[in-house]
Short mmCIF file of N, CA and C in Angstrom, two decimals:
data_model
loop_
_atom_site.label_atom_id
_atom_site.label_comp_id
_atom_site.label_asym_id
_atom_site.label_seq_id
_atom_site.Cartn_x
_atom_site.Cartn_y
_atom_site.Cartn_z
N SER A 1 57.67 39.46 13.91
CA SER A 1 56.73 38.94 15.11
C SER A 1 55.87 37.93 14.80
N TRP A 2 55.42 37.29 15.60
CA TRP A 2 54.36 36.05 15.07
C TRP A 2 53.27 36.34 15.05
N LEU A 3 52.99 37.52 15.61
CA LEU A 3 51.24 37.99 15.91
C LEU A 3 51.15 38.95 15.46
N PRO A 4 49.94 39.74 15.09
CA PRO A 4 50.01 41.19 13.97
C PRO A 4 50.24 42.10 15.38
N THR A 5 50.47 42.92 15.01
CA THR A 5 50.88 44.31 15.86
C THR A 5 49.34 45.10 16.29
N PRO A 6 49.14 46.04 17.51
CA PRO A 6 48.12 46.21 17.77
C PRO A 6 47.67 47.25 16.47
N GLU A 7 48.59 48.00 15.87
CA GLU A 7 47.89 48.81 14.91
C GLU A 7 47.63 47.60 13.48
N ALA A 8 47.92 46.32 13.25
CA ALA A 8 47.00 45.44 12.39
C ALA A 8 45.40 45.38 12.94
N PHE A 9 45.15 45.72 14.06
CA PHE A 9 43.24 45.77 14.74
C PHE A 9 42.98 47.10 14.57
N GLY A 10 44.06 48.12 14.43
CA GLY A 10 43.34 49.24 14.64
C GLY A 10 43.23 50.16 15.86
N ALA A 11 44.25 49.60 17.05
CA ALA A 11 44.42 49.54 18.29
C ALA A 11 45.71 49.74 18.66
N SER A 12 45.63 50.52 19.70
CA SER A 12 46.98 51.11 20.47
C SER A 12 47.40 49.95 21.33
N ALA A 13 46.71 49.00 21.96
CA ALA A 13 47.40 48.06 22.50
C ALA A 13 46.17 46.92 22.38
N VAL A 14 46.58 45.51 22.73
CA VAL A 14 46.04 44.57 22.78
C VAL A 14 46.02 43.50 23.69
N SER A 15 45.49 42.79 24.09
CA SER A 15 45.19 41.62 25.05
C SER A 15 44.31 40.34 25.13
N SER A 16 44.59 39.27 25.71
CA SER A 16 43.71 38.11 25.94
C SER A 16 43.68 37.88 24.13
N ILE A 17 44.90 37.47 23.59
CA ILE A 17 44.91 37.20 22.06
C ILE A 17 44.93 35.64 22.04
N ARG A 18 43.74 35.46 20.85
CA ARG A 18 43.88 34.03 20.91
C ARG A 18 44.17 33.64 19.11
N ALA A 19 44.53 33.06 18.78
CA ALA A 19 44.68 32.73 17.11
C ALA A 19 44.57 31.33 16.86
N ILE A 20 44.02 30.89 15.52
CA ILE A 20 43.62 29.93 15.06
C ILE A 20 43.81 29.65 13.52
N TYR A 21 44.08 28.88 13.02
CA TYR A 21 44.66 28.58 11.59
C TYR A 21 43.64 27.92 10.82
N ASP A 22 43.13 28.80 9.70
CA ASP A 22 42.27 28.28 8.74
C ASP A 22 42.94 27.53 7.54
N HIS A 23 43.11 26.53 7.59
CA HIS A 23 43.82 25.70 6.50
C HIS A 23 43.27 25.64 5.33
N THR A 24 41.61 26.03 5.08
CA THR A 24 41.30 26.05 3.77
C THR A 24 41.45 27.40 3.30
N HIS A 25 41.60 28.62 3.84
CA HIS A 25 41.99 29.99 3.16
C HIS A 25 43.35 30.07 3.47
N GLU A 26 44.13 29.16 4.12
CA GLU A 26 45.47 29.47 4.23
C GLU A 26 45.80 30.79 5.28
N ARG A 27 45.31 30.84 5.91
CA ARG A 27 45.34 32.20 7.00
C ARG A 27 45.34 31.95 8.49
N PHE A 28 45.62 33.04 9.26
CA PHE A 28 45.37 32.93 10.84
C PHE A 28 44.07 33.62 11.04
N VAL A 29 43.46 33.30 11.83
CA VAL A 29 42.18 34.18 12.55
C VAL A 29 42.58 34.16 14.01
N VAL A 30 43.03 35.65 14.39
CA VAL A 30 43.24 36.13 15.54
C VAL A 30 42.03 37.22 16.17
N GLY A 31 41.87 36.60 17.43
CA GLY A 31 40.88 37.18 18.30
C GLY A 31 41.73 38.01 19.51
N ALA A 32 41.14 39.25 19.70
CA ALA A 32 41.94 40.12 21.01
C ALA A 32 40.95 40.83 21.95
N THR A 33 41.40 41.25 23.00
CA THR A 33 40.64 42.57 23.49
C THR A 33 41.47 43.80 22.84
N CYS A 34 41.10 44.57 22.08
CA CYS A 34 41.79 45.66 21.74
C CYS A 34 41.23 47.12 22.47
N THR A 35 42.36 47.65 22.80
CA THR A 35 41.95 49.33 23.52
C THR A 35 42.43 50.47 22.20
N SER A 36 41.33 51.14 22.17
CA SER A 36 41.44 52.16 21.12
C SER A 36 42.34 53.14 21.33
N PRO A 37 43.37 54.07 20.48
CA PRO A 37 43.97 55.01 20.58
C PRO A 37 42.75 56.22 20.82
N GLY A 38 43.62 57.30 21.90
CA GLY A 38 42.87 58.32 22.15
C GLY A 38 42.80 58.70 23.64
N LEU A 39 42.21 59.85 23.96
CA LEU A 39 41.77 60.30 25.23
C LEU A 39 41.08 59.36 26.32
N PHE A 40 39.96 59.25 25.27
CA PHE A 40 38.97 58.16 25.95
C PHE A 40 39.06 56.82 25.44
N ALA A 41 40.11 56.03 26.09
CA ALA A 41 40.29 54.71 25.28
C ALA A 41 39.12 53.80 25.69
N VAL A 42 38.83 52.78 24.87
CA VAL A 42 37.74 52.01 24.76
C VAL A 42 38.10 50.61 24.59
N SER A 43 37.72 49.40 25.25
CA SER A 43 38.36 48.21 24.95
C SER A 43 37.22 47.74 24.29
N ARG A 44 37.28 46.66 23.43
CA ARG A 44 36.41 45.91 22.52
C ARG A 44 36.91 44.59 22.04
N ALA A 45 36.37 43.84 21.83
CA ALA A 45 36.63 42.64 21.09
C ALA A 45 36.88 42.67 19.65
N CYS A 46 38.03 42.37 19.13
CA CYS A 46 38.19 42.70 17.62
C CYS A 46 38.98 41.28 17.04
N LEU A 47 38.96 41.30 15.81
CA LEU A 47 39.16 40.12 14.83
C LEU A 47 40.30 40.52 13.91
N ALA A 48 41.01 39.88 13.32
CA ALA A 48 42.18 40.18 12.63
C ALA A 48 42.22 38.64 11.50
N PHE A 49 42.23 38.94 10.42
CA PHE A 49 42.44 37.63 9.29
C PHE A 49 43.83 37.80 9.05
N CYS A 50 44.55 37.29 8.89
CA CYS A 50 46.49 37.52 8.66
C CYS A 50 46.84 36.29 7.71
N THR A 51 47.64 36.73 6.81
CA THR A 51 48.37 35.75 6.08
C THR A 51 49.27 34.98 7.07
N PRO A 52 50.17 34.09 6.55
CA PRO A 52 50.81 33.25 7.48
C PRO A 52 52.04 33.73 8.25
N ASP A 53 52.47 34.97 7.32
CA ASP A 53 53.49 35.57 8.13
C ASP A 53 53.13 36.63 8.81
N PHE A 54 52.06 36.89 8.67
CA PHE A 54 51.51 37.91 9.68
C PHE A 54 51.65 39.37 8.96
N ALA A 55 52.28 39.46 7.78
CA ALA A 55 52.71 40.53 7.10
C ALA A 55 51.39 41.34 6.36
N SER A 56 50.52 40.71 6.59
CA SER A 56 49.08 41.49 5.76
C SER A 56 47.92 41.02 6.52
N CYS A 57 47.35 41.90 7.15
CA CYS A 57 46.01 41.61 7.96
C CYS A 57 44.60 42.58 7.52
N VAL A 58 43.56 41.93 7.93
CA VAL A 58 42.05 42.56 7.43
C VAL A 58 41.85 42.41 8.89
N ALA A 59 41.05 43.81 9.42
CA ALA A 59 40.77 43.91 10.79
C ALA A 59 39.26 44.13 10.69
N MET A 60 38.48 43.38 11.72
CA MET A 60 36.97 43.74 11.74
C MET A 60 36.70 44.02 13.27
N ASN A 61 36.65 45.38 13.32
CA ASN A 61 36.68 45.75 14.75
C ASN A 61 35.02 46.43 15.05
N ASP A 62 34.26 45.59 14.41
CA ASP A 62 32.72 46.05 14.72
C ASP A 62 32.02 45.52 15.78
N PHE A 63 32.53 45.01 16.99
CA PHE A 63 32.09 43.97 17.98
C PHE A 63 31.16 45.18 18.91
N GLY A 64 31.70 46.38 18.73
CA GLY A 64 31.20 47.45 19.94
C GLY A 64 32.08 47.63 20.80
N PRO A 65 31.95 48.75 21.62
CA PRO A 65 32.55 49.16 22.40
C PRO A 65 32.22 48.03 23.70
N SER A 66 33.14 48.17 24.80
CA SER A 66 32.97 47.60 25.72
C SER A 66 32.78 45.96 25.92
N THR A 67 33.46 45.30 24.83
CA THR A 67 33.33 43.90 24.79
C THR A 67 34.79 43.67 24.97
N ALA A 68 34.96 41.96 25.44
CA ALA A 68 36.39 41.63 25.33
C ALA A 68 36.17 40.10 25.51
N ASN A 69 37.72 39.63 25.41
CA ASN A 69 37.72 38.36 25.64
C ASN A 69 37.08 37.38 24.22
N PRO A 70 37.58 37.57 22.88
CA PRO A 70 37.00 36.78 22.24
C PRO A 70 37.48 35.57 22.02
N VAL A 71 36.86 34.37 21.91
CA VAL A 71 37.11 33.09 21.82
C VAL A 71 36.63 32.45 20.24
N LEU A 72 37.66 31.87 19.58
CA LEU A 72 37.24 31.38 18.42
C LEU A 72 37.00 30.01 18.07
N LEU A 73 36.21 29.58 17.04
CA LEU A 73 35.87 27.85 16.86
C LEU A 73 35.97 28.23 15.37
N LEU A 74 36.50 27.29 14.67
CA LEU A 74 36.50 27.53 13.22
C LEU A 74 35.88 25.82 13.10
N HIS A 75 34.62 26.01 12.21
CA HIS A 75 34.09 24.91 11.73
C HIS A 75 33.35 24.85 10.47
N ASP A 76 32.77 23.52 10.13
CA ASP A 76 32.37 23.42 8.49
C ASP A 76 31.55 24.80 7.97
N GLU A 77 30.66 25.14 9.25
CA GLU A 77 29.66 26.11 8.77
C GLU A 77 30.30 27.61 9.05
N GLY A 78 31.69 27.59 9.22
CA GLY A 78 32.35 29.17 9.50
C GLY A 78 32.99 29.32 10.74
N LEU A 79 33.17 30.81 10.95
CA LEU A 79 34.09 30.82 12.17
C LEU A 79 32.94 31.21 13.73
N LEU A 80 32.86 30.87 14.73
CA LEU A 80 32.09 31.04 15.38
C LEU A 80 33.14 31.94 16.93
N VAL A 81 32.39 33.21 16.85
CA VAL A 81 32.81 34.06 18.00
C VAL A 81 32.30 34.38 19.25
N VAL A 82 32.50 33.91 20.40
CA VAL A 82 32.00 34.01 21.61
C VAL A 82 32.74 34.99 22.27
N PHE A 83 31.92 35.99 22.92
CA PHE A 83 32.62 37.04 23.77
C PHE A 83 31.73 37.67 24.76
N SER A 84 32.28 38.53 25.75
CA SER A 84 31.71 38.91 26.96
C SER A 84 31.69 40.38 26.82
N VAL A 85 30.52 40.89 27.16
CA VAL A 85 30.31 42.61 27.05
C VAL A 85 30.11 43.13 28.57
N PHE A 86 31.12 44.13 28.53
CA PHE A 86 31.11 44.84 30.22
C PHE A 86 30.57 46.24 29.95
N ALA A 87 29.43 46.28 29.51
CA ALA A 87 29.06 47.58 29.47
C ALA A 87 27.94 48.22 30.45
N GLY A 88 27.81 47.68 31.70
CA GLY A 88 27.18 48.17 32.64
C GLY A 88 25.71 47.45 32.68
N GLY A 89 24.70 47.78 33.47
CA GLY A 89 23.46 47.38 33.09
C GLY A 89 23.08 45.94 33.19
N SER A 90 21.67 45.45 32.60
CA SER A 90 21.40 44.16 32.78
C SER A 90 22.09 43.21 32.45
N LEU A 91 22.80 43.84 31.26
CA LEU A 91 23.81 42.31 30.18
C LEU A 91 25.28 42.30 30.55
N ASP A 92 25.81 43.08 31.79
CA ASP A 92 27.26 43.30 32.03
C ASP A 92 27.39 41.92 32.29
N GLY A 93 28.80 41.49 31.54
CA GLY A 93 29.07 40.31 31.76
C GLY A 93 28.72 39.27 30.89
N ALA A 94 27.50 39.54 30.34
CA ALA A 94 26.76 38.33 29.37
C ALA A 94 27.68 38.11 28.30
N PHE A 95 27.37 36.50 27.82
CA PHE A 95 28.07 36.08 26.57
C PHE A 95 27.16 36.32 25.46
N PHE A 96 27.74 36.56 24.40
CA PHE A 96 27.21 36.75 23.27
C PHE A 96 28.14 36.12 22.12
N PHE A 97 27.42 35.58 20.99
CA PHE A 97 28.18 35.19 19.76
C PHE A 97 27.85 36.18 18.54
N ARG A 98 28.59 35.86 17.65
CA ARG A 98 28.50 36.27 16.18
C ARG A 98 29.29 35.19 15.36
N LYS A 99 28.62 34.79 14.01
CA LYS A 99 28.85 33.91 13.20
C LYS A 99 29.75 34.87 12.13
N CYS A 100 30.69 34.28 11.59
CA CYS A 100 31.37 34.96 10.71
C CYS A 100 31.88 34.01 9.65
N SER A 101 32.15 34.61 8.06
CA SER A 101 32.72 33.87 7.17
C SER A 101 33.96 34.50 7.20
N VAL A 102 34.68 33.64 6.91
CA VAL A 102 36.49 33.74 6.71
C VAL A 102 36.74 34.03 5.24
N SER A 103 35.84 33.68 4.32
CA SER A 103 35.92 34.39 2.82
C SER A 103 35.74 35.48 2.82
N SER A 104 34.61 36.16 3.27
CA SER A 104 34.18 37.34 3.34
C SER A 104 34.30 38.37 4.22
N PHE A 105 35.05 37.98 5.33
CA PHE A 105 35.27 38.82 6.19
C PHE A 105 33.82 39.41 6.82
N GLU A 106 32.36 39.00 7.01
CA GLU A 106 31.73 39.62 7.78
C GLU A 106 30.94 38.49 8.70
N CYS A 107 30.08 39.39 9.73
CA CYS A 107 29.69 38.55 10.67
C CYS A 107 28.03 38.82 10.70
N THR A 108 28.03 38.25 11.33
CA THR A 108 25.88 38.30 11.73
C THR A 108 26.30 39.19 13.06
N SER A 109 24.90 39.94 13.24
CA SER A 109 24.82 40.68 14.13
C SER A 109 24.95 39.98 15.40
N PRO A 110 25.38 40.59 16.56
CA PRO A 110 25.74 39.74 17.96
C PRO A 110 24.28 38.95 18.43
N SER A 111 24.70 37.84 19.02
CA SER A 111 23.34 37.17 19.71
C SER A 111 23.69 36.83 20.92
N ILE A 112 22.74 37.23 21.88
CA ILE A 112 23.39 36.54 23.49
C ILE A 112 23.00 34.97 23.61
N VAL A 113 24.13 34.73 24.59
CA VAL A 113 23.69 33.25 24.90
C VAL A 113 22.94 32.43 25.81
N TYR A 114 21.81 31.94 25.20
CA TYR A 114 20.85 31.57 26.21
C TYR A 114 20.99 30.17 26.53
N ASN A 115 20.50 29.44 27.75
CA ASN A 115 20.13 27.74 27.59
C ASN A 115 18.92 27.71 27.43
N THR A 116 18.32 26.60 27.40
CA THR A 116 16.72 26.30 26.80
C THR A 116 15.74 26.79 27.73
N THR A 117 16.16 27.11 28.66
CA THR A 117 15.21 28.15 29.99
C THR A 117 15.39 29.43 29.64
N GLY A 118 15.94 29.65 28.86
CA GLY A 118 16.12 31.38 28.44
C GLY A 118 16.80 32.00 29.75
N HIS A 119 17.94 31.46 30.69
CA HIS A 119 18.83 31.69 31.43
C HIS A 119 20.19 32.44 30.91
N VAL A 120 20.48 33.59 30.91
CA VAL A 120 21.32 34.21 30.46
C VAL A 120 22.66 33.91 31.23
N PHE A 121 23.82 33.42 30.53
CA PHE A 121 24.89 33.24 31.50
C PHE A 121 26.01 34.56 31.66
N TYR A 122 26.44 34.99 32.71
CA TYR A 122 27.24 35.90 32.81
C TYR A 122 28.41 35.28 33.58
N SER A 123 29.85 36.06 33.56
CA SER A 123 30.98 35.49 33.96
C SER A 123 31.63 36.79 34.06
N GLN A 124 32.72 36.64 34.89
CA GLN A 124 33.87 37.47 35.06
C GLN A 124 34.94 36.84 34.12
N PHE A 125 35.02 35.49 33.65
CA PHE A 125 36.03 34.87 33.26
C PHE A 125 35.56 34.82 31.70
N ALA A 126 36.91 34.56 30.70
CA ALA A 126 36.23 34.29 29.39
C ALA A 126 35.97 32.76 29.38
N ALA A 127 35.24 32.69 28.52
CA ALA A 127 34.56 31.21 28.22
C ALA A 127 35.76 30.47 27.23
N ASP A 128 35.57 29.18 27.44
CA ASP A 128 36.21 28.50 26.29
C ASP A 128 35.29 27.59 25.22
N VAL A 129 35.71 27.46 23.99
CA VAL A 129 34.74 26.95 22.97
C VAL A 129 35.27 25.67 22.59
N ALA A 130 34.51 24.59 22.26
CA ALA A 130 35.05 23.48 21.73
C ALA A 130 33.97 22.92 20.64
N LEU A 131 34.62 22.26 19.60
CA LEU A 131 33.49 21.71 19.02
C LEU A 131 33.36 19.97 18.76
N ASP A 132 32.04 19.69 19.05
CA ASP A 132 31.97 18.30 19.09
C ASP A 132 31.28 17.70 17.87
N ALA A 133 32.37 17.43 17.21
CA ALA A 133 32.17 16.70 15.50
C ALA A 133 31.42 15.83 15.44
N THR A 134 31.47 14.93 16.34
CA THR A 134 30.85 13.51 16.18
C THR A 134 29.22 14.03 16.75
N ASN A 135 28.67 14.60 17.54
CA ASN A 135 27.37 14.69 18.20
C ASN A 135 26.74 16.42 17.11
N GLY A 136 27.80 17.29 16.61
CA GLY A 136 27.34 18.36 15.92
C GLY A 136 26.93 19.32 17.29
N ARG A 137 27.70 19.31 18.14
CA ARG A 137 27.44 20.89 18.84
C ARG A 137 28.68 21.45 19.45
N VAL A 138 28.10 22.62 19.74
CA VAL A 138 29.26 23.63 20.10
C VAL A 138 29.16 23.24 21.65
N LEU A 139 30.81 23.07 22.46
CA LEU A 139 30.34 23.07 23.90
C LEU A 139 31.36 24.50 24.33
N ILE A 140 30.54 24.79 25.45
CA ILE A 140 31.10 26.43 26.05
C ILE A 140 31.02 26.07 27.39
N VAL A 141 32.31 26.33 27.79
CA VAL A 141 32.62 26.43 29.55
C VAL A 141 32.82 27.44 29.74
N LEU A 142 32.00 27.88 30.73
CA LEU A 142 32.20 29.39 31.51
C LEU A 142 31.68 28.68 33.11
N SER A 143 32.11 29.86 33.50
CA SER A 143 31.72 30.13 35.07
C SER A 143 30.66 30.88 35.49
N GLU A 144 29.70 30.38 36.07
CA GLU A 144 28.54 31.71 36.38
C GLU A 144 28.94 32.52 37.62
N GLU A 145 28.59 34.06 37.01
CA GLU A 145 28.71 34.86 38.10
C GLU A 145 28.16 34.77 39.28
N GLY A 146 28.33 35.32 40.48
CA GLY A 146 28.00 35.23 41.40
C GLY A 146 28.30 33.82 42.34
N THR A 147 27.78 32.92 41.62
CA THR A 147 27.90 31.41 42.57
C THR A 147 29.45 30.99 42.08
N GLY A 148 30.28 31.32 40.82
CA GLY A 148 31.53 30.79 40.48
C GLY A 148 31.65 29.48 39.90
N ARG A 149 30.52 28.55 39.71
CA ARG A 149 30.31 27.22 39.64
C ARG A 149 30.56 27.31 38.10
N PRO A 150 31.27 26.11 37.46
CA PRO A 150 31.61 26.07 36.31
C PRO A 150 30.23 25.51 35.73
N PHE A 151 29.88 25.77 34.48
CA PHE A 151 28.88 25.23 33.51
C PHE A 151 29.60 24.82 32.25
N LEU A 152 28.92 23.84 31.83
CA LEU A 152 29.11 23.37 30.39
C LEU A 152 27.84 23.72 29.60
N LEU A 153 27.97 24.38 28.57
CA LEU A 153 26.81 24.73 27.61
C LEU A 153 27.04 23.75 26.24
N GLY A 154 25.96 22.93 26.12
CA GLY A 154 25.99 21.81 24.95
C GLY A 154 24.96 22.35 23.98
N CYS A 155 25.56 23.20 23.00
CA CYS A 155 24.60 24.02 21.72
C CYS A 155 24.59 23.12 20.65
N GLU A 156 23.54 23.54 19.98
CA GLU A 156 23.56 23.09 18.53
C GLU A 156 24.51 24.25 17.87
N LEU A 157 24.92 23.68 16.54
CA LEU A 157 25.71 24.65 15.81
C LEU A 157 25.20 26.05 15.77
N SER A 158 24.36 26.16 15.69
CA SER A 158 23.64 27.50 15.56
C SER A 158 23.53 28.09 16.81
N ILE A 159 24.16 27.82 17.80
CA ILE A 159 23.97 28.74 19.08
C ILE A 159 22.73 28.28 19.73
N THR A 160 21.75 27.50 19.64
CA THR A 160 20.49 27.31 19.99
C THR A 160 20.50 26.21 20.87
N ASN A 161 19.20 26.06 21.38
CA ASN A 161 19.11 24.85 22.31
C ASN A 161 20.07 24.23 23.12
N CYS A 162 20.75 25.53 23.78
CA CYS A 162 22.01 24.97 24.40
C CYS A 162 21.12 24.65 26.19
N VAL A 163 22.20 23.20 26.21
CA VAL A 163 21.54 22.75 27.59
C VAL A 163 22.66 23.05 28.45
N ALA A 164 22.52 23.57 29.87
CA ALA A 164 23.65 23.77 30.75
C ALA A 164 23.55 22.71 31.71
N SER A 165 24.63 22.16 31.80
CA SER A 165 25.16 21.45 32.86
C SER A 165 26.19 21.98 34.21
N ASP A 166 25.86 21.90 35.27
CA ASP A 166 27.01 22.53 36.38
C ASP A 166 27.68 21.46 36.78
N ILE A 167 29.13 21.61 36.30
CA ILE A 167 30.18 20.90 36.28
C ILE A 167 30.99 20.91 37.73
N SER A 168 30.65 21.25 38.52
CA SER A 168 31.24 21.50 39.48
C SER A 168 30.87 20.32 40.13
N LEU A 169 32.17 20.02 41.17
CA LEU A 169 32.25 18.18 41.45
C LEU A 169 31.16 18.02 42.47
N ASP A 170 30.80 19.26 43.49
CA ASP A 170 29.39 19.01 44.39
C ASP A 170 28.24 19.82 44.18
N GLY A 171 28.47 20.88 43.10
CA GLY A 171 27.62 21.91 43.06
C GLY A 171 28.01 23.02 44.00
N THR A 172 28.83 23.00 44.78
CA THR A 172 28.63 24.04 45.53
C THR A 172 30.52 24.64 45.15
N VAL A 173 31.34 24.11 44.17
CA VAL A 173 32.90 24.59 43.96
C VAL A 173 32.57 26.14 43.33
N ASN A 174 33.50 26.55 44.23
CA ASN A 174 33.61 27.92 43.39
C ASN A 174 34.76 28.24 42.87
N ILE A 175 34.97 28.65 41.64
CA ILE A 175 36.35 28.82 40.91
C ILE A 175 36.78 30.27 40.76
N ALA A 176 35.56 30.99 41.33
CA ALA A 176 36.17 32.52 40.83
C ALA A 176 37.15 32.91 41.80
#
């Protein structure tokens, strides 16, 4: 198979799979939503660092329960993982990020994605992430929960000072 098995993630099933290739370390970084085995199955965002043939993978599954849809961005400062939380309560659907080292397989504690006004973005859809290398910015596209309007967050590489822009055609387009 060209992707790791669910067992490589320590899971019984995987979905929302995204993979990128790390040329420096010659390995794939694979993000997925994993479902744990057992009577009380729990979904969580998970990562696997795999050899090019996927024969050997190192799984990292400490993203916590009720997390999903990890999106990966590899840049000079390491790996950025943006994911959403579906745990109920005030942060249900909020986007979080973690910075990870692809050489040591370690990640920072999760941090929430805010814009410069302190607004938390929630979405029922997975985000998408890109690197603006020219300006040294991370671009995150997501839809705002409730309105469904598409937003573009432009953030520093540290995911601070995020500026949000409504990118709907007339400010009322609903993509939900």
